[in-house]
Structure formats: structure tokens, C-alpha cells
Coordinates of C-alpha atoms and ligand atoms in Angstrom, one line a residue:
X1 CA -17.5 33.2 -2.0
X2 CA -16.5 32.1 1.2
X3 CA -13.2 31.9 2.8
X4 CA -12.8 28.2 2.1
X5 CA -14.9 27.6 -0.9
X6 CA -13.1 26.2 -3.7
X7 CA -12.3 28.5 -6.4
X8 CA -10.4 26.6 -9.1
X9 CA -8.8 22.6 -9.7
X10 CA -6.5 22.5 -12.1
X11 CA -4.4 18.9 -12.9
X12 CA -1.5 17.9 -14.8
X13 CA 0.5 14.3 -15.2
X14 CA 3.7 14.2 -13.6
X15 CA 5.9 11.1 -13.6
X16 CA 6.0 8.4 -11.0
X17 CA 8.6 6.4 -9.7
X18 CA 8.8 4.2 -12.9
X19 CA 8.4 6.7 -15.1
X20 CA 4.9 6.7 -16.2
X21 CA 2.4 9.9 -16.3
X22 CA 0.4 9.9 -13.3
X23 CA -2.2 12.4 -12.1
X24 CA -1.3 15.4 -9.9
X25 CA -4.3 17.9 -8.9
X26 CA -3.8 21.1 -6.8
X27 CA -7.3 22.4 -5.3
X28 CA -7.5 26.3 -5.0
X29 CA -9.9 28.1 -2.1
X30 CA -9.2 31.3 -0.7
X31 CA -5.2 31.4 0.0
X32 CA -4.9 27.6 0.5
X33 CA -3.6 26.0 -1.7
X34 CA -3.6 21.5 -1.6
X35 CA -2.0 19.4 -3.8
X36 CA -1.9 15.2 -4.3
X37 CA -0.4 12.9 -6.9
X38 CA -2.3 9.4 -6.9
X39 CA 0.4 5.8 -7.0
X40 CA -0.4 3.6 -9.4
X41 CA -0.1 -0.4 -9.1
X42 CA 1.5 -3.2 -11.5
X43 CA 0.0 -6.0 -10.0
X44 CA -3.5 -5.2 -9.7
X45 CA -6.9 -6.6 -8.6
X46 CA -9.8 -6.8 -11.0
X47 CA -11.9 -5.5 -9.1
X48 CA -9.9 -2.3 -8.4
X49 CA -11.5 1.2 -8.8
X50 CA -10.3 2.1 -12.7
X51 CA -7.2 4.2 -13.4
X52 CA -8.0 5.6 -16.6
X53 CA -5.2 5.5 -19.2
X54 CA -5.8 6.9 -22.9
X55 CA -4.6 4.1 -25.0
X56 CA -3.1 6.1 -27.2
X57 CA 0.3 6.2 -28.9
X58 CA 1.0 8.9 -25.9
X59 CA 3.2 6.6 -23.5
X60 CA 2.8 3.4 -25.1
X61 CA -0.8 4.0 -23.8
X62 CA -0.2 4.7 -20.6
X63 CA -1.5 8.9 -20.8
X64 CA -3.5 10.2 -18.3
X65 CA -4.2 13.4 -20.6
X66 CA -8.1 12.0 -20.3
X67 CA -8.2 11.6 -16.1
X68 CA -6.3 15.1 -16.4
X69 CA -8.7 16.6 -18.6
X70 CA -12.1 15.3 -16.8
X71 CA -10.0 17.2 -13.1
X72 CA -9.7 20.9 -15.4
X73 CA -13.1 19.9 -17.6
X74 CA -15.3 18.3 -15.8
X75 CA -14.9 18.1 -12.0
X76 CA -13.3 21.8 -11.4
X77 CA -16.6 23.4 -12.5
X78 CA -18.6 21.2 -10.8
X79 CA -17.1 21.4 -7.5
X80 CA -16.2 25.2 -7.5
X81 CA -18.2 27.4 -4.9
X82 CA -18.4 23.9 -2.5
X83 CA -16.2 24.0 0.9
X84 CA -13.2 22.6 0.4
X85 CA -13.7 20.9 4.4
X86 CA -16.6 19.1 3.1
X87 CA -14.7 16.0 2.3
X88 CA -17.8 13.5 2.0
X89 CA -19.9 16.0 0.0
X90 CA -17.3 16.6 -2.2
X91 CA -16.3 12.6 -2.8
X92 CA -20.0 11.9 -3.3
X93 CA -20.3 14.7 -5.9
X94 CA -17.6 13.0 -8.0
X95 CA -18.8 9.7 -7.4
X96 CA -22.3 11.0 -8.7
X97 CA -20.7 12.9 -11.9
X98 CA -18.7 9.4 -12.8
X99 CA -22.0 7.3 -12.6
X100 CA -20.1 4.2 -12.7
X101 CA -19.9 1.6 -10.1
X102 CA -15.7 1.6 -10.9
X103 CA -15.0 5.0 -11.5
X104 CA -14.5 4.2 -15.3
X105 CA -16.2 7.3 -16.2
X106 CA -14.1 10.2 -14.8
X107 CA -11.0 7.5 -13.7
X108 CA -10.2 6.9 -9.9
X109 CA -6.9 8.4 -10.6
X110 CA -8.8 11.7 -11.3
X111 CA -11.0 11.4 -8.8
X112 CA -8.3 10.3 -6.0
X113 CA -6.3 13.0 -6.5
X114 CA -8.7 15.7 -6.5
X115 CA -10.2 14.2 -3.1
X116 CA -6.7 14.0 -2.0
X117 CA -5.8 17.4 -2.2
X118 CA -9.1 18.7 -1.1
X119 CA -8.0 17.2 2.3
X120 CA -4.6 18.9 1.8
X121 CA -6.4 21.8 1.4
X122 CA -9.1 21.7 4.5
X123 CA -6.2 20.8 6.6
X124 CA -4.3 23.6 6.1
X125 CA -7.6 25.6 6.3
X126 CA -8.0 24.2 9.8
X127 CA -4.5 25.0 10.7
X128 CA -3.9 21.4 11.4
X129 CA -1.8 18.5 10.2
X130 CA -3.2 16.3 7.7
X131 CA -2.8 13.5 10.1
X132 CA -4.6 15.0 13.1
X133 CA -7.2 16.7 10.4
X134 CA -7.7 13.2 9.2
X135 CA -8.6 11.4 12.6
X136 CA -7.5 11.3 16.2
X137 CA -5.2 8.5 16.3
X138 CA -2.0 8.8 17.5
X139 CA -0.2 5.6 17.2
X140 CA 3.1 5.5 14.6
X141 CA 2.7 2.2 12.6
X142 CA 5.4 -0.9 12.4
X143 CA 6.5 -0.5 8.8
X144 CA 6.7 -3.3 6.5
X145 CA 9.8 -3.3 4.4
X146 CA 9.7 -4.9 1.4
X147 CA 13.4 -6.0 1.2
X148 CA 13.4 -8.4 -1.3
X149 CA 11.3 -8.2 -4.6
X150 CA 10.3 -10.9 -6.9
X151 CA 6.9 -11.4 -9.1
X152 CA 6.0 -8.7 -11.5
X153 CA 8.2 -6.1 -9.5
X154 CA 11.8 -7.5 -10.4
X155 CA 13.7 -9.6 -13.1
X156 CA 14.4 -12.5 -10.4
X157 CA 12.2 -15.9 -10.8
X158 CA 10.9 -15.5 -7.1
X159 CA 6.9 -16.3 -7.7
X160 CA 6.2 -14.5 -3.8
X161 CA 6.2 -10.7 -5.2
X162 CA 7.9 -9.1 -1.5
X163 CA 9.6 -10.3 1.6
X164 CA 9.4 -7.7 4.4
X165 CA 10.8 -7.1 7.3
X166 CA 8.7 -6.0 10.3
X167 CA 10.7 -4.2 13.5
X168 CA 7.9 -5.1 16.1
X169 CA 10.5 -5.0 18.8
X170 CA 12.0 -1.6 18.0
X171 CA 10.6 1.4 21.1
X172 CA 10.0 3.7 18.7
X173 CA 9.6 4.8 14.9
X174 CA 12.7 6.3 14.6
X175 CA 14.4 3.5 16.0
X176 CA 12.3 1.2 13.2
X177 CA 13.9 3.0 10.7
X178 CA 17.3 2.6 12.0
X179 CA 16.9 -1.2 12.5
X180 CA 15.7 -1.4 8.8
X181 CA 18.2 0.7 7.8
X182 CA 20.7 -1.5 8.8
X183 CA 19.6 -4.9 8.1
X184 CA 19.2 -3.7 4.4
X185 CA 22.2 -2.4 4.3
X186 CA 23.7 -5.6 5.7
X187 CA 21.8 -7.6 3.3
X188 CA 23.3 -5.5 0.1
X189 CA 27.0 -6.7 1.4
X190 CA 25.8 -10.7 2.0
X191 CA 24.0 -10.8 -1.5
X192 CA 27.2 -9.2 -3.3
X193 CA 29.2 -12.1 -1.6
X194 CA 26.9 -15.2 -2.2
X195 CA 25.3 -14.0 -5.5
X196 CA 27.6 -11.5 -7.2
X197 CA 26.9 -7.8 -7.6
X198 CA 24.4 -7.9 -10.2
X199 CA 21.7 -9.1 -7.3
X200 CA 22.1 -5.9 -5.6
X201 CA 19.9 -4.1 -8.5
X202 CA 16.5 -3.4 -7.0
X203 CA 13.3 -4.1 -8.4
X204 CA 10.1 -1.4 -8.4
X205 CA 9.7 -1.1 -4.7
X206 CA 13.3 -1.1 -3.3
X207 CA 14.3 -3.7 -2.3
X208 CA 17.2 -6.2 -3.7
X209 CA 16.4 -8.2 -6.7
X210 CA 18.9 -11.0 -6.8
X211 CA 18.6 -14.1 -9.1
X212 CA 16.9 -16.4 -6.2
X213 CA 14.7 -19.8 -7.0
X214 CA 12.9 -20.1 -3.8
X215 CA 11.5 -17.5 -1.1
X216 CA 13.5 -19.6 1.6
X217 CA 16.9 -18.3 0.5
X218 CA 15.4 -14.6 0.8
X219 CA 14.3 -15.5 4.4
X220 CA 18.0 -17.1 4.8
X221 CA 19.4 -14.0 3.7
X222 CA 17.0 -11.8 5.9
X223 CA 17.4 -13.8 9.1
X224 CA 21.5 -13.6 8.7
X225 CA 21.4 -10.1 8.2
X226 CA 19.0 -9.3 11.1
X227 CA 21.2 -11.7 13.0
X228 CA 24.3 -10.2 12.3
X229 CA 22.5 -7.0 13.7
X230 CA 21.9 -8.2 16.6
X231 CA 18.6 -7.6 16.6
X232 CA 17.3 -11.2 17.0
X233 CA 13.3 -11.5 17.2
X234 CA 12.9 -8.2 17.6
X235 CA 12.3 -8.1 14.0
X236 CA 9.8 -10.5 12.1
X237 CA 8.7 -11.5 8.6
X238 CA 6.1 -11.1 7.0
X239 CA 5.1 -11.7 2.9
X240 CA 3.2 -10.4 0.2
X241 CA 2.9 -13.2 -2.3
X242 CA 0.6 -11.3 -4.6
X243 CA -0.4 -15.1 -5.9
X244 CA -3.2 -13.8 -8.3
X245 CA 0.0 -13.3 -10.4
X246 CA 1.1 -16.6 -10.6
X247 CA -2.2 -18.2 -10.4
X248 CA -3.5 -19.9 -13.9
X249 CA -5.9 -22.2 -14.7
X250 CA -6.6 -23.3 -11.1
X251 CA -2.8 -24.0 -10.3
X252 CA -0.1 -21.5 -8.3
X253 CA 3.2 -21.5 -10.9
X254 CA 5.9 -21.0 -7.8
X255 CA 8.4 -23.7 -7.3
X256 CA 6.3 -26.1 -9.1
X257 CA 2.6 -26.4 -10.1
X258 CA 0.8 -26.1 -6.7
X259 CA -3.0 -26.6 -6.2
X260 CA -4.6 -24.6 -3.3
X261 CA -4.0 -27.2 -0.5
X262 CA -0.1 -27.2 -1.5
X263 CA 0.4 -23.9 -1.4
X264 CA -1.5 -23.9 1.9
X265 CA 0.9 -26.9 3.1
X266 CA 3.7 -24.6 1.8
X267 CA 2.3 -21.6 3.9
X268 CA 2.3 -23.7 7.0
X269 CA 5.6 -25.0 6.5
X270 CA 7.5 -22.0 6.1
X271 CA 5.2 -20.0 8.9
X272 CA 6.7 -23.3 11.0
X273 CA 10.4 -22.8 9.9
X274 CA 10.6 -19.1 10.0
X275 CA 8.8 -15.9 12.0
X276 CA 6.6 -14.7 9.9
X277 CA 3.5 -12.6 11.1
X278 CA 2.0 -11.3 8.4
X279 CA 0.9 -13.1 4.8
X280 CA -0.6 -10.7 2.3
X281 CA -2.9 -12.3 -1.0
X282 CA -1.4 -15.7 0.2
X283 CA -4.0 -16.8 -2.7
X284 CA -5.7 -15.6 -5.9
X285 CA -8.2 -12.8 -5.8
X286 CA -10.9 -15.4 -6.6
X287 CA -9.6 -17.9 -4.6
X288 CA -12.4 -17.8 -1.7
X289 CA -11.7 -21.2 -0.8
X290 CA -7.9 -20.7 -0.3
X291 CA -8.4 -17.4 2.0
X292 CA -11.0 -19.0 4.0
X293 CA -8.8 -22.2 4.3
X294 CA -5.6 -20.5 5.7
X295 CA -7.0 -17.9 8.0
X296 CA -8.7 -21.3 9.4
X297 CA -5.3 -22.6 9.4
X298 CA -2.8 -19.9 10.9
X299 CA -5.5 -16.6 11.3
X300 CA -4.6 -17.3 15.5
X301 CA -1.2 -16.2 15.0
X302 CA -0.6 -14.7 11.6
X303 CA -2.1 -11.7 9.8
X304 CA -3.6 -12.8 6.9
X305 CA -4.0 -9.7 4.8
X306 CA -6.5 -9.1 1.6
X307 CA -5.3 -7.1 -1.0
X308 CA -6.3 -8.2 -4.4
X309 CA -9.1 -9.7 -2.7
X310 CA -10.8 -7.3 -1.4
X311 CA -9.4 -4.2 -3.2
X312 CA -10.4 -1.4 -0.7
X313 CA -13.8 -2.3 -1.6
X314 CA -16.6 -2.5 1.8
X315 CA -18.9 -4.9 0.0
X316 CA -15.8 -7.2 -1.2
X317 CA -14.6 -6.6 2.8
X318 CA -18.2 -7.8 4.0
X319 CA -18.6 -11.2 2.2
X320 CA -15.5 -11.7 3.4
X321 CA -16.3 -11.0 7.1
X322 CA -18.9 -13.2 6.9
X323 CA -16.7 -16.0 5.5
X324 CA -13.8 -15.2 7.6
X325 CA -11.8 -14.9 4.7
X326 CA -8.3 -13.6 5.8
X327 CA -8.3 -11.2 9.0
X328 CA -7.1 -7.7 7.6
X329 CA -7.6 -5.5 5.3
X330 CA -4.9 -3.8 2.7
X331 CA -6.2 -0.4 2.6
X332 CA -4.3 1.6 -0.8
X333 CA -7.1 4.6 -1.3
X334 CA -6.3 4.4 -5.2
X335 CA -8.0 0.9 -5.5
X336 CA -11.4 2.6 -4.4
X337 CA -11.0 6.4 -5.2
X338 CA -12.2 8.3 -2.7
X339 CA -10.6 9.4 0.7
X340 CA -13.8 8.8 1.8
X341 CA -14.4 5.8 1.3
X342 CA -11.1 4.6 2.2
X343 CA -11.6 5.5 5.6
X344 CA -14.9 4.1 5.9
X345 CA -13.9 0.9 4.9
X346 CA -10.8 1.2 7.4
X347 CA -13.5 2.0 9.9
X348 CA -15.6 -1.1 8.9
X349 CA -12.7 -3.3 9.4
X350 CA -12.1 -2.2 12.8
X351 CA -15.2 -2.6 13.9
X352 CA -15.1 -6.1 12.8
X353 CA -11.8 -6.9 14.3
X354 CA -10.4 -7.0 11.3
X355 CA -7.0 -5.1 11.0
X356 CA -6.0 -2.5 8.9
X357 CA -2.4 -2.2 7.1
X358 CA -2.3 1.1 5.0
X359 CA -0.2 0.8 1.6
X360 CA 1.5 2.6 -0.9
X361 CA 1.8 1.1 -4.9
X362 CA 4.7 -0.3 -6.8
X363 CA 4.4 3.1 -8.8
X364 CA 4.6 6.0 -6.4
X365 CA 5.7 9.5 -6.1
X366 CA 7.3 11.3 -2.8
X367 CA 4.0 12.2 -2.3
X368 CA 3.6 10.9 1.8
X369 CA -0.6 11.2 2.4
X370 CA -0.3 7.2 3.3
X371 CA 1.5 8.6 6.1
X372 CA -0.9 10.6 7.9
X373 CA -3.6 8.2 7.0
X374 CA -1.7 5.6 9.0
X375 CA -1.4 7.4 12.0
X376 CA -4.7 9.3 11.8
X377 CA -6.5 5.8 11.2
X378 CA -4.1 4.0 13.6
X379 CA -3.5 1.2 12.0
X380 CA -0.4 -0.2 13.8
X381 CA 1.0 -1.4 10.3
X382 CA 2.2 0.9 6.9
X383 CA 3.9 -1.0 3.8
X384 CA 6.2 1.7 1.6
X385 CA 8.7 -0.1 0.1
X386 CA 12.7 -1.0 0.6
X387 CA 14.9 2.0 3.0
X388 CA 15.7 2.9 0.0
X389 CA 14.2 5.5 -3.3
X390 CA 12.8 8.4 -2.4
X391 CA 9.7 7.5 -3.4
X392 CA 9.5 4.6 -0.9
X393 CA 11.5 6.3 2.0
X394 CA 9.7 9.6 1.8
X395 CA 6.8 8.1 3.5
X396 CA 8.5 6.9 6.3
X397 CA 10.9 9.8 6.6
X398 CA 7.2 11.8 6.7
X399 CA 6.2 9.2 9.9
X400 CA 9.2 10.3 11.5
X401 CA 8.5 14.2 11.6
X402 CA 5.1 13.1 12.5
X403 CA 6.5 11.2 15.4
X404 CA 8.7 13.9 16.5
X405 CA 6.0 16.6 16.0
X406 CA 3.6 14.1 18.7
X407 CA 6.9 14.2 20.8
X408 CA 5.1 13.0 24.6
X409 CA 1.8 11.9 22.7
X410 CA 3.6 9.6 20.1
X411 CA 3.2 5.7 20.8
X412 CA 4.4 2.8 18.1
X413 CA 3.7 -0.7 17.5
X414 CA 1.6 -2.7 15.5
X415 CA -2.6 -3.3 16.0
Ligands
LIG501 P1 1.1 -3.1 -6.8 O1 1.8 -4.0 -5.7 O2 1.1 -1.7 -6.3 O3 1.9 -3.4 -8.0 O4 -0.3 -3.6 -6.9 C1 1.6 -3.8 -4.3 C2 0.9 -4.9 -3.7 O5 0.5 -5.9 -4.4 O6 0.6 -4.9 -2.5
LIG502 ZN1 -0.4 -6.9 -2.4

């Protein structure tokens, strides 16, 4: 055996941050020890990469005592004696074992996790942090916090599933923080006033939860609370409406039955009214049409970002390149399975001028890897949730040792 070949896997479920078993592997080789637990999503694409669950009595279903068995069974044996640096050979060997196009076989959440910590692992082999071990880049992302939840993530009838906040005008990461910080905790004392305390209970990914009809009283609520700050347009907007969730039978269920060109009319009204940069799944993940229509629309001064649509996926990203369907790319590496991967389809949207916006899941652990992947990958823009949960403010707490360990070297702002 070699210093840094890998000697054992071994996986076990751990909770997540709504407390349902998720995968956790830890990769042995030599004295290094690395260890990942995968997210998991509520409101996810089709198309995604498959997170196994045993559909068994076990957690009304929701076990992962298969994905953990196929880590200690199946893919420990067959990666042990490989070198734990070799991060493509080691993806491509699980990828080949699974024989699936989806991942169904061994489940991406086993498979994520293990490729996950391999990278833990090789970084510490290198001596390096995961960030720097993971690419060169240097640049600490805006963050995009999801203040105000609605869709499948809270109890409220708001149809748009987050409303973010993004502190483009802040110097540095820190400072982000700070700004966020504040305005959320502003917004917690003008939501108690205007809609009682019960809307200051938070939905999955942080942020307040209060009994709203329409997305323009969040964006009222924002905008007085960034306003009270002081911090005028130094911060922006931006939404994820996640509208594959309120999409049925060909209409969009949010204030109304909405065909595509409504909701598009919609879109451009309130990108009018208020300053909103960014617009994640504006549309169903089939919705073609509806992506390519809006980008056409507002894709010269808004980000219009793919989630659902393109699910980490390169070939779902290259039909839409060549229809200039939306102009960025949500990158959350659980939706394809591999570290690998993800960063080849980061890679590919870059190159296409597409951006990149690196994400966590409504069901995540304090586990920060999205972090260093951010600023490795520089992708000028990182969505983790409300200030608020540890499982949400753990990964930008993470960018901010990060930015403090670049000291000199450390730049922020979006891309
Ligand atoms: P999910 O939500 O993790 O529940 O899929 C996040 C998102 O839609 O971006
Ligand atoms: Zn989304």
C-alpha cells in the first residue's frame, strides 16, 4: 500500500437539518482521514441524479440503510488500494459500478458522499485547503439569502419558494454577512408588528415564514428593512420561484391561474417595480418555451438561473446553451453525484458565458464543502439559506475563515 491509497470507507446515516437520515461517508488512507454528508432537496427536479431511499417502514421510507450499505458493501471494496487524489478515477469507478444513467443503482447520495470525502481526504493529503485543493480561484462569492420562504419550504401560501437578499455593494464577505445579519434581524421586528408573532417561525431554509398572499409584500418587507439599515442599493433582490411546484396542467397556481406569458408579464413587472438581479426556475422544468422567452426578455440585466431545469446535468446545460435558455447555471453537486462532474459542468458554463451560482439543499447538515467549491470555482454567487440555523449559517461562517485565511489575496463580489 501506498501512503495515500485508500484503505477502508465506511458510511452511516446521520440526520439532516429536517430530521431525516442522510448519508455520511468517512474515507480512510494512510493517517488521513475525510469525511462528507450529502444535502438532500424537497423540491426537486426529475431529472435529478437519484437519492436512494429504502421505502421501508424505516422513516416513513425515507432510510438510507440501502445508499449506506452499497458505501460499506459495495464501493469500499471496490475502491480500496486506489489513490485517494485520484478524484476522476475514483468518480468514474462508481459511475461504472452503478451502471445507470441516474445513479439509481448504488444512489447519488452514496455515491456523493464517498466522492466528497475522498476530496476531504486528498486535501488534507496535499496539505492544502479543500478550497485551494479544489481549484485556484480566489474570489469570495455574494451570498444569496433566502429571507423569506414560501412554496414547499414553509406553511405560508407564497407560490415563489424564496426571496433573497443579495449584498452586491458590501467590500467584503465579512461585511456581507453583517449587512444580512442585520436586515434579517430587522425584518423579524417589522413582521412581529404588521403580522403578529406567529410569522416569525421560519420555514426549512431559514428564513421567515409569515402568512403572506403575494411575493410583493415580502419585497415590501425586504426593501423597508434594508432601508431602515441604511444600506440603500447596496443590497439587491433576487428570487427563486421554484415554479415546477406550482406548475399543473400547463397553468402556474400563484396569485391566480397564470399561463406562461402571464407569469412572464408578472416577471417583468415586478423586475420593473423592484431591484431584482437574479430569478432562479422562473418556469417549470419542462417549460423550454418559458426559459427561452424571459432570458429573451430580461437575460441583459437579470440572472436568469436554471435549477430544476437543468439539474447539474452538462447535456441538460448544452440544449440549453444552444437555445439560450436562461443564462446560469444552479450548480448543487447532489443533483449529479459526482464532484467530478459537478465541476465539469461548472467549467462548461463558464466557458459558455454562462454563470455559475453554487447551492446548498433545503435539507442540509453543517457540513460546508459548498463553501470551498464556491471559491475554488469562483463563482461570484453561493445560496445557503436565512443568517440563521446552523445548517444554513455554517457555510457562510466557513466563507468567512476562508476569507480571512486569503487575508491580501481575498477579493468578493458577484461574476
Ligand atoms: P430544494 O430547494 O433543496 O428543496 O430542492 C432548493 C432550490 O430549489 O433551489
Ligand atoms: Zn431552486
Amino acid at each position: 500500500m501506498e501512503e495515500f491509497d485508500i484503505e477502508n470507507v465506511r458510511a452511516r446515516w446521520v440526520l439532516d437539518s429536517r430530521g431525516n437520515p442522510t448519508v455520511e461517508a468517512e474515507v480512510f488512507a494512510g493517517d488521513i482521514v475525510g469525511k462528507a454528508i450529502v444535502p438532500s432537496g424537497a423540491s426537486k427536479g426529475k431529472r435529478e441524479a437519484v437519492e436512494l431511499r429504502d421505502g421501508e417502514k424505516a422513516f416513513h421510507g425515507k432510510g438510507v440503510s440501502k445508499a449506506v450499505g452499497n458505501i460499506n458493501k459495495i464501493i469500499a471494496p471496490a475502491i480500496k488500494g486506489m489513490d485517494v487524489r485520484e478524484q476522476a478515477a475514483i468518480d468514474k469507478k462508481m459511475i461504472e459500478i452503478d451502471g445507470t444513467e441516474n445513479k439509481s443503482n448504488l444512489g447519488a447520495n452514496a455515491i456523493l458522499a464517498v466522492s466528497l470525502a475522498c476530496a476531504r481526504a486528498a486535501s488534507a493529503a496535499a496539505n492544502k485547503p479543500l478550497y485551494e485543493y479544489l481549484g485556484d480561484g480566489k474570489l469570495l462569492p455574494v451570498p444569496f439569502m433566502n429571507v423569506i420562504n414560501g412554496g414547499e419550504h414553509a406553511g405560508n401560501e407564497l407560490a415563489i419558494q424564496e426571496h433573497m437578499i443579495a449584498p452586491v455593494g458590501a467590500a467584503t464577505f465579512r461585511e456581507a454577512v453583517q449587512m444580512c445579519s442585520e436586515v434579517y434581524q430587522t425584518m423579524k421586528e417589522l413582521i412581529k408588528n404588521r403580522y403578529g408573532k406567529n410569522g416569525i417561525n421560519v420555514g426549512d431554509e431559514g428564513g421567515f415564514a409569515p402568512p403572506l398572499k403575494s411575493s410583493e409584500e415580502a419585497f415590501e418587507i425586504i426593501l423597508d428593512a434594508i432601508e431602515e439599515n441604511g444600506y440603500g442599493n447596496k443590497i439587491k433582490l433576487a428570487i427563486d420561484s421554484a415554479a415546477t411546484s406550482f406548475y399543473e396542467n400547463g397553468f402556474y397556481h400563484m396569485q391566480g391561474k397564470l399561463s406562461t406569458d402571464d407569469l412572464l408579464n408578472f416577471y417583468e413587472d415586478i423586475a420593473g417595480k423592484y431591484p431584482i438581479i437574479l430569478m432562479e426556475d422562473p418556469f417549470a422544468e419542462d417549460d423550454w418555451d418559458g426559459f427561452v422567452a424571459i432570458t429573451e426578455r430580461l437575460g441583459n440585466k437579470i440572472q436568469i438561473v436554471g435549477d430544476d431545469i437543468f439539474v447539474t446535468n452538462k447535456k441538460l446545460l448544452e440544449k440549453g446553451i444552444e437555445r439560450r435558455a436562461a443564462n446560469a447555471l444552479l450548480l448543487k453537486p447532489n443533483q449529479i453525484g459526482t464532484l467530478t462532474e459537478s465541476i465539469e459542468v461548472a467549467h462548461y458554463s463558464f466557458k459558455n458565458g454562462y454563470g455559475v451560482m453554487v447551492s446548498h439543499r433545503s435539507g442540509d447538515t453543517c457540513d460546508s464543502f459548498i463553501s470551498d467549491l464556491a471559491v475554488a470555482l469562483a463563482t461570484g454567487k453561493i445560496k445557503s439559506g436565512a443568517p440563521c440555523r446552523a445548517e444554513r449559517t455554517e457555510k457562510y461562517n466557513r466563507l468567512m475563515r476562508i476569507e480571512e485565511e486569503l487575508g491580501e489575496k481575498a477579493r468578493y463580489g458577484i461574476s
